[in-house]
mmCIF file of C-alpha atoms in Angstrom:
data_model
loop_
_atom_site.group_PDB
_atom_site.id
_atom_site.type_symbol
_atom_site.label_atom_id
_atom_site.label_comp_id
_atom_site.label_asym_id
_atom_site.label_seq_id
_atom_site.Cartn_x
_atom_site.Cartn_y
_atom_site.Cartn_z
ATOM 1 C CA UNK A 24 21.951 -9.225 -2.980
ATOM 2 C CA UNK A 25 21.850 -11.004 0.376
ATOM 3 C CA UNK A 26 23.419 -9.397 3.414
ATOM 4 C CA UNK A 27 25.534 -10.927 6.146
ATOM 5 C CA UNK A 28 26.937 -10.118 9.537
ATOM 6 C CA UNK A 29 30.135 -11.189 11.277
ATOM 7 C CA UNK A 30 30.322 -10.807 15.057
ATOM 8 C CA UNK A 31 32.344 -11.676 18.118
ATOM 9 C CA UNK A 32 32.458 -10.741 21.804
ATOM 10 C CA UNK A 33 35.655 -9.321 23.333
ATOM 11 C CA UNK A 34 36.628 -8.300 26.891
ATOM 12 C CA UNK A 35 36.127 -4.615 27.666
ATOM 13 C CA UNK A 36 39.884 -3.995 27.905
ATOM 14 C CA UNK A 37 40.347 -5.258 24.316
ATOM 15 C CA UNK A 38 37.473 -3.384 22.743
ATOM 16 C CA UNK A 39 39.320 -0.246 21.604
ATOM 17 C CA UNK A 40 42.248 -2.155 20.104
ATOM 18 C CA UNK A 41 39.910 -4.470 18.186
ATOM 19 C CA UNK A 42 37.855 -1.552 16.905
ATOM 20 C CA UNK A 43 41.034 0.143 15.651
ATOM 21 C CA UNK A 44 41.960 -2.997 13.723
ATOM 22 C CA UNK A 45 38.548 -2.986 12.034
ATOM 23 C CA UNK A 46 38.435 0.751 11.281
ATOM 24 C CA UNK A 47 39.718 0.475 7.664
ATOM 25 C CA UNK A 48 36.813 -1.847 6.796
ATOM 26 C CA UNK A 49 34.351 1.038 7.166
ATOM 27 C CA UNK A 50 35.936 2.814 4.198
ATOM 28 C CA UNK A 51 35.427 -0.287 2.062
ATOM 29 C CA UNK A 52 31.689 0.208 2.549
ATOM 30 C CA UNK A 53 31.232 -2.265 5.419
ATOM 31 C CA UNK A 54 29.385 -1.168 8.537
ATOM 32 C CA UNK A 55 31.382 -1.710 11.740
ATOM 33 C CA UNK A 56 29.580 -1.322 15.061
ATOM 34 C CA UNK A 57 30.054 -2.233 18.717
ATOM 35 C CA UNK A 58 27.955 -2.226 21.857
ATOM 36 C CA UNK A 59 28.406 -3.183 25.482
ATOM 37 C CA UNK A 60 26.890 -6.541 26.376
ATOM 38 C CA UNK A 61 26.783 -5.748 30.103
ATOM 39 C CA UNK A 62 27.865 -2.815 32.254
ATOM 40 C CA UNK A 63 31.679 -2.929 32.540
ATOM 41 C CA UNK A 64 31.457 -6.277 30.809
ATOM 42 C CA UNK A 65 32.373 -7.582 27.345
ATOM 43 C CA UNK A 66 31.616 -5.811 24.070
ATOM 44 C CA UNK A 67 30.033 -7.256 20.939
ATOM 45 C CA UNK A 68 31.712 -6.204 17.696
ATOM 46 C CA UNK A 69 29.710 -6.511 14.472
ATOM 47 C CA UNK A 70 30.514 -6.094 10.780
ATOM 48 C CA UNK A 71 27.687 -5.784 8.239
ATOM 49 C CA UNK A 72 28.026 -6.184 4.496
ATOM 50 C CA UNK A 73 26.704 -7.879 1.386
ATOM 51 C CA UNK A 74 28.057 -10.028 -1.428
ATOM 52 C CA UNK A 75 31.693 -11.118 -1.306
ATOM 53 C CA UNK A 76 32.995 -11.690 2.227
ATOM 54 C CA UNK A 77 36.636 -12.078 1.162
ATOM 55 C CA UNK A 78 37.916 -8.675 2.305
ATOM 56 C CA UNK A 79 36.378 -9.077 5.746
ATOM 57 C CA UNK A 80 37.427 -12.718 6.085
ATOM 58 C CA UNK A 81 41.017 -11.706 5.337
ATOM 59 C CA UNK A 82 40.928 -9.074 8.098
ATOM 60 C CA UNK A 83 39.497 -11.199 10.921
ATOM 61 C CA UNK A 84 40.267 -14.552 12.517
ATOM 62 C CA UNK A 85 38.215 -17.716 12.976
ATOM 63 C CA UNK A 86 36.809 -16.648 16.317
ATOM 64 C CA UNK A 87 34.175 -14.577 14.492
ATOM 65 C CA UNK A 88 30.666 -15.912 13.904
ATOM 66 C CA UNK A 89 28.841 -15.384 10.598
ATOM 67 C CA UNK A 90 25.104 -14.879 10.029
ATOM 68 C CA UNK A 91 23.004 -14.396 6.900
ATOM 69 C CA UNK A 92 20.687 -11.360 6.992
ATOM 70 C CA UNK A 93 17.457 -10.309 5.232
ATOM 71 C CA UNK A 94 17.792 -8.945 1.715
ATOM 72 C CA UNK A 95 18.611 -5.329 2.649
ATOM 73 C CA UNK A 96 21.203 -3.211 0.840
ATOM 74 C CA UNK A 97 23.515 -2.721 3.837
ATOM 75 C CA UNK A 98 26.225 -1.032 1.763
ATOM 76 C CA UNK A 99 23.680 1.450 0.384
ATOM 77 C CA UNK A 100 22.560 2.158 3.926
ATOM 78 C CA UNK A 101 26.167 2.927 4.849
ATOM 79 C CA UNK A 102 26.596 5.130 1.790
ATOM 80 C CA UNK A 103 23.530 7.153 2.738
ATOM 81 C CA UNK A 104 25.113 7.855 6.127
ATOM 82 C CA UNK A 105 28.128 9.447 4.408
ATOM 83 C CA UNK A 106 27.654 13.230 4.484
ATOM 84 C CA UNK A 107 29.696 15.916 2.665
ATOM 85 C CA UNK A 108 32.496 17.595 4.594
ATOM 86 C CA UNK A 109 35.389 20.009 4.107
ATOM 87 C CA UNK A 110 39.020 19.113 4.610
ATOM 88 C CA UNK A 111 41.530 21.797 3.666
ATOM 89 C CA UNK A 112 40.519 23.233 0.261
ATOM 90 C CA UNK A 113 38.501 20.115 -0.627
ATOM 91 C CA UNK A 114 34.767 19.422 -0.386
ATOM 92 C CA UNK A 115 34.369 15.647 -0.213
ATOM 93 C CA UNK A 116 30.892 14.374 -0.997
ATOM 94 C CA UNK A 117 29.061 11.201 -2.082
ATOM 95 C CA UNK A 118 27.176 10.956 -5.377
ATOM 96 C CA UNK A 119 23.820 11.490 -3.646
ATOM 97 C CA UNK A 120 24.929 14.933 -2.370
ATOM 98 C CA UNK A 121 26.307 16.761 -5.397
ATOM 99 C CA UNK A 122 24.528 20.046 -4.757
ATOM 100 C CA UNK A 123 25.647 22.848 -2.480
ATOM 101 C CA UNK A 124 29.417 22.818 -2.999
ATOM 102 C CA UNK A 125 30.726 25.874 -1.110
ATOM 103 C CA UNK A 126 32.355 28.483 -3.295
ATOM 104 C CA UNK A 127 36.119 28.310 -3.599
ATOM 105 C CA UNK A 128 36.405 24.630 -2.652
ATOM 106 C CA UNK A 129 37.495 21.752 -4.876
ATOM 107 C CA UNK A 130 34.768 19.080 -4.982
ATOM 108 C CA UNK A 131 35.758 15.421 -4.805
ATOM 109 C CA UNK A 132 32.988 12.884 -5.369
ATOM 110 C CA UNK A 133 33.613 9.567 -3.623
ATOM 111 C CA UNK A 134 31.148 6.874 -2.583
ATOM 112 C CA UNK A 135 31.765 4.314 0.144
ATOM 113 C CA UNK A 136 32.517 1.095 -1.682
ATOM 114 C CA UNK A 137 34.982 -1.725 -2.153
ATOM 115 C CA UNK A 138 38.136 0.409 -2.182
ATOM 116 C CA UNK A 139 39.640 2.197 0.799
ATOM 117 C CA UNK A 140 39.377 5.976 0.975
ATOM 118 C CA UNK A 141 36.284 8.142 1.331
ATOM 119 C CA UNK A 142 38.214 10.863 3.141
ATOM 120 C CA UNK A 143 36.416 10.395 6.443
ATOM 121 C CA UNK A 144 39.252 8.490 8.114
ATOM 122 C CA UNK A 145 41.921 10.483 9.952
ATOM 123 C CA UNK A 146 44.668 9.040 7.760
ATOM 124 C CA UNK A 147 43.092 10.279 4.522
ATOM 125 C CA UNK A 148 42.170 13.642 6.034
ATOM 126 C CA UNK A 149 45.738 14.076 7.255
ATOM 127 C CA UNK A 150 47.089 13.466 3.763
ATOM 128 C CA UNK A 151 44.612 15.885 2.186
ATOM 129 C CA UNK A 152 45.486 18.619 4.680
ATOM 130 C CA UNK A 153 49.239 18.314 4.114
ATOM 131 C CA UNK A 154 48.948 18.013 0.321
ATOM 132 C CA UNK A 155 47.159 21.363 0.279
ATOM 133 C CA UNK A 156 50.184 23.035 1.923
ATOM 134 C CA UNK A 157 52.818 21.856 -0.576
ATOM 135 C CA UNK A 158 54.356 24.225 -3.121
ATOM 136 C CA UNK A 159 53.042 23.209 -6.583
ATOM 137 C CA UNK A 160 56.472 23.977 -8.032
ATOM 138 C CA UNK A 161 57.861 21.101 -5.941
ATOM 139 C CA UNK A 162 55.204 18.543 -6.877
ATOM 140 C CA UNK A 163 55.545 18.252 -10.640
ATOM 141 C CA UNK A 164 55.920 14.444 -10.590
ATOM 142 C CA UNK A 165 53.644 12.790 -8.017
ATOM 143 C CA UNK A 166 52.596 9.228 -7.210
ATOM 144 C CA UNK A 167 49.977 7.642 -4.945
ATOM 145 C CA UNK A 168 51.089 4.236 -3.644
ATOM 146 C CA UNK A 169 48.237 2.045 -2.408
ATOM 147 C CA UNK A 170 45.747 4.338 -4.116
ATOM 148 C CA UNK A 171 42.574 2.548 -2.985
ATOM 149 C CA UNK A 172 39.607 4.619 -4.192
ATOM 150 C CA UNK A 173 42.012 7.071 -5.845
ATOM 151 C CA UNK A 174 40.923 9.968 -3.647
ATOM 152 C CA UNK A 175 44.446 11.262 -2.978
ATOM 153 C CA UNK A 176 45.543 11.063 -6.618
ATOM 154 C CA UNK A 177 42.312 12.806 -7.631
ATOM 155 C CA UNK A 178 42.931 15.492 -5.014
ATOM 156 C CA UNK A 179 46.468 16.080 -6.304
ATOM 157 C CA UNK A 180 45.270 16.252 -9.915
ATOM 158 C CA UNK A 181 42.582 18.797 -9.015
ATOM 159 C CA UNK A 182 44.865 20.819 -6.756
ATOM 160 C CA UNK A 183 47.848 21.051 -9.087
ATOM 161 C CA UNK A 184 46.158 20.478 -12.480
ATOM 162 C CA UNK A 185 48.776 18.044 -13.647
ATOM 163 C CA UNK A 186 49.178 14.323 -14.212
ATOM 164 C CA UNK A 187 49.398 11.998 -11.210
ATOM 165 C CA UNK A 188 50.015 8.261 -11.195
ATOM 166 C CA UNK A 189 48.741 5.736 -8.696
ATOM 167 C CA UNK A 190 49.044 2.053 -7.977
ATOM 168 C CA UNK A 191 47.422 -0.592 -5.820
ATOM 169 C CA UNK A 192 48.041 -4.313 -5.427
ATOM 170 C CA UNK A 193 44.263 -4.908 -5.607
ATOM 171 C CA UNK A 194 42.979 -4.841 -9.234
ATOM 172 C CA UNK A 195 39.477 -4.085 -7.958
ATOM 173 C CA UNK A 196 40.746 -0.965 -6.205
ATOM 174 C CA UNK A 197 42.478 0.130 -9.422
ATOM 175 C CA UNK A 198 39.209 -0.278 -11.337
ATOM 176 C CA UNK A 199 37.382 1.802 -8.715
ATOM 177 C CA UNK A 200 40.089 4.495 -8.822
ATOM 178 C CA UNK A 201 39.813 4.742 -12.621
ATOM 179 C CA UNK A 202 36.033 5.083 -12.345
ATOM 180 C CA UNK A 203 36.322 7.735 -9.628
ATOM 181 C CA UNK A 204 38.791 9.754 -11.717
ATOM 182 C CA UNK A 205 36.249 9.747 -14.546
ATOM 183 C CA UNK A 206 33.455 10.856 -12.193
ATOM 184 C CA UNK A 207 35.661 13.728 -11.002
ATOM 185 C CA UNK A 208 36.629 14.843 -14.538
ATOM 186 C CA UNK A 209 40.334 14.130 -14.046
ATOM 187 C CA UNK A 210 40.598 10.869 -15.996
ATOM 188 C CA UNK A 211 43.027 12.549 -18.405
ATOM 189 C CA UNK A 212 45.286 13.473 -15.486
ATOM 190 C CA UNK A 213 45.176 10.231 -13.456
ATOM 191 C CA UNK A 214 46.870 6.994 -14.474
ATOM 192 C CA UNK A 215 46.327 3.946 -12.262
ATOM 193 C CA UNK A 216 48.117 0.596 -12.451
ATOM 194 C CA UNK A 217 47.959 -2.685 -10.570
ATOM 195 C CA UNK A 218 51.270 -2.642 -8.749
ATOM 196 C CA UNK A 219 53.060 -3.638 -5.572
ATOM 197 C CA UNK A 220 54.608 -0.375 -4.500
ATOM 198 C CA UNK A 221 56.021 1.255 -7.628
ATOM 199 C CA UNK A 222 57.091 -1.989 -9.288
ATOM 200 C CA UNK A 223 54.763 -1.778 -12.303
ATOM 201 C CA UNK A 224 56.902 -0.798 -15.317
ATOM 202 C CA UNK A 225 54.956 2.389 -16.105
ATOM 203 C CA UNK A 226 55.246 3.580 -12.505
ATOM 204 C CA UNK A 227 58.918 2.643 -12.177
ATOM 205 C CA UNK A 228 59.829 4.503 -15.382
ATOM 206 C CA UNK A 229 58.287 7.771 -14.195
ATOM 207 C CA UNK A 230 60.608 8.097 -11.208
ATOM 208 C CA UNK A 231 62.283 9.701 -9.481
ATOM 209 C CA UNK A 232 59.257 11.469 -8.022
ATOM 210 C CA UNK A 233 58.912 14.863 -6.375
ATOM 211 C CA UNK A 234 56.373 13.464 -3.912
ATOM 212 C CA UNK A 235 55.129 9.972 -3.111
ATOM 213 C CA UNK A 236 51.982 9.567 -1.039
ATOM 214 C CA UNK A 237 51.435 6.245 0.738
ATOM 215 C CA UNK A 238 48.366 5.953 2.946
ATOM 216 C CA UNK A 239 48.519 2.242 3.721
ATOM 217 C CA UNK A 240 49.563 0.462 6.938
ATOM 218 C CA UNK A 241 52.645 0.513 9.154
ATOM 219 C CA UNK A 242 53.958 -2.866 7.965
ATOM 220 C CA UNK A 243 53.921 -2.076 4.226
ATOM 221 C CA UNK A 244 55.372 1.377 4.918
ATOM 222 C CA UNK A 245 58.339 -0.319 6.584
ATOM 223 C CA UNK A 246 58.737 -2.727 3.655
ATOM 224 C CA UNK A 247 58.622 0.071 1.067
ATOM 225 C CA UNK A 248 61.124 2.353 2.800
ATOM 226 C CA UNK A 249 64.170 1.130 0.888
ATOM 227 C CA UNK A 250 62.485 1.326 -2.518
ATOM 228 C CA UNK A 251 61.294 4.858 -1.788
ATOM 229 C CA UNK A 252 64.903 6.071 -1.481
ATOM 230 C CA UNK A 253 65.585 5.559 -5.183
ATOM 231 C CA UNK A 254 62.022 6.452 -6.190
ATOM 232 C CA UNK A 255 62.181 9.972 -4.683
ATOM 233 C CA UNK A 256 64.473 12.645 -6.088
ATOM 234 C CA UNK A 257 66.947 14.412 -3.790
ATOM 235 C CA UNK A 258 64.934 17.123 -2.075
ATOM 236 C CA UNK A 259 61.713 15.235 -2.756
ATOM 237 C CA UNK A 260 59.193 14.092 -0.167
ATOM 238 C CA UNK A 261 57.213 11.110 1.024
ATOM 239 C CA UNK A 262 53.846 11.603 2.705
ATOM 240 C CA UNK A 263 53.114 8.585 4.904
ATOM 241 C CA UNK A 264 49.911 7.685 6.700
ATOM 242 C CA UNK A 265 47.894 4.721 7.897
ATOM 243 C CA UNK A 266 49.684 4.534 11.237
ATOM 244 C CA UNK A 267 48.656 5.046 14.819
ATOM 245 C CA UNK A 268 50.539 7.648 16.856
ATOM 246 C CA UNK A 269 52.251 4.893 18.831
ATOM 247 C CA UNK A 270 53.603 3.389 15.591
ATOM 248 C CA UNK A 271 55.039 6.667 14.317
ATOM 249 C CA UNK A 272 58.440 6.476 16.046
ATOM 250 C CA UNK A 273 59.069 3.050 14.505
ATOM 251 C CA UNK A 274 58.234 4.338 11.019
ATOM 252 C CA UNK A 275 60.215 7.525 11.514
ATOM 253 C CA UNK A 276 63.307 5.639 12.725
ATOM 254 C CA UNK A 277 63.178 3.359 9.698
ATOM 255 C CA UNK A 278 62.950 6.229 7.227
ATOM 256 C CA UNK A 279 65.627 8.254 9.006
ATOM 257 C CA UNK A 280 67.987 5.327 8.502
ATOM 258 C CA UNK A 281 67.198 5.622 4.805
ATOM 259 C CA UNK A 282 68.198 9.291 4.854
ATOM 260 C CA UNK A 283 64.787 10.959 5.181
ATOM 261 C CA UNK A 284 64.190 13.804 7.639
ATOM 262 C CA UNK A 285 60.929 14.731 9.340
ATOM 263 C CA UNK A 286 59.422 17.968 8.034
ATOM 264 C CA UNK A 287 56.152 17.941 9.982
ATOM 265 C CA UNK A 288 53.237 15.763 11.035
ATOM 266 C CA UNK A 289 49.501 15.914 11.732
ATOM 267 C CA UNK A 290 47.619 13.914 14.376
ATOM 268 C CA UNK A 291 43.884 13.373 13.861
ATOM 269 C CA UNK A 292 41.310 11.214 15.605
ATOM 270 C CA UNK A 293 39.016 8.521 14.244
ATOM 271 C CA UNK A 294 37.105 5.968 16.270
ATOM 272 C CA UNK A 295 38.695 7.009 19.551
ATOM 273 C CA UNK A 296 42.224 6.463 18.204
ATOM 274 C CA UNK A 297 44.897 9.013 17.253
ATOM 275 C CA UNK A 298 46.391 8.562 13.774
ATOM 276 C CA UNK A 299 49.544 10.299 12.526
ATOM 277 C CA UNK A 300 50.449 11.518 9.051
ATOM 278 C CA UNK A 301 54.161 12.143 8.410
ATOM 279 C CA UNK A 302 55.762 14.414 5.821
ATOM 280 C CA UNK A 303 59.411 13.478 5.254
ATOM 281 C CA UNK A 304 62.001 14.986 2.942
ATOM 282 C CA UNK A 305 64.970 13.354 1.269
ATOM 283 C CA UNK A 306 67.962 15.722 1.614
ATOM 284 C CA UNK A 307 69.486 17.236 -1.543
#
């Protein structure tokens, strides 16, 4: 499969912001890099991939240049750079590193691919860390909104040994999540549907939920806030991520107006940016 590269040059003072915008693409299996063109001068941003360009084209504007590359498996190269790591009680690893799981940890096998969520990004790590602290007695009915690769639903199923549902508006992501649940031996516990929020009939019927996890972006989190009120039981929680620290007050204000209260948060770094994960509770 032929490879391609998209690139553009940005002023030095815009480099960090532009890199932050591109960060989610790395968890879809694309390689995102940057380098300084001249000392204190502009930076060149580059995105490498193969096959369908649609996901990248949707995330960038027309100022980017495109180039065809030699027939090298760029996605496989990116996957090989993904090394196992621990986050909370979980050992996240790719398929080429199945051996050597430390004792006492829950293994989650995830490859970099065409669905967001390998666990390396601060937003996913923040969710995994907080999920591990929740009382299983208060998480009987759980949902993963914007499930991507399914990593968070798989983590919940392994952690609590009960059924978890997930949804994503991208049918390809849902297919990947189903496959990943099978690879992790929790297919019987994980149900995934193509859905905007929790609108799919099977997901809507299962509410109200004890906990809803949504690791998406700030805009969709704002849009979903009203629907989450009726989808979460009194005393239940929402775990929100996908937002930069500077966006957190906006999200928190929106959810407080809906009746949610902040329980705690985690800030973690990826790509030079600080990302916040929020745990909110709906009062009884």
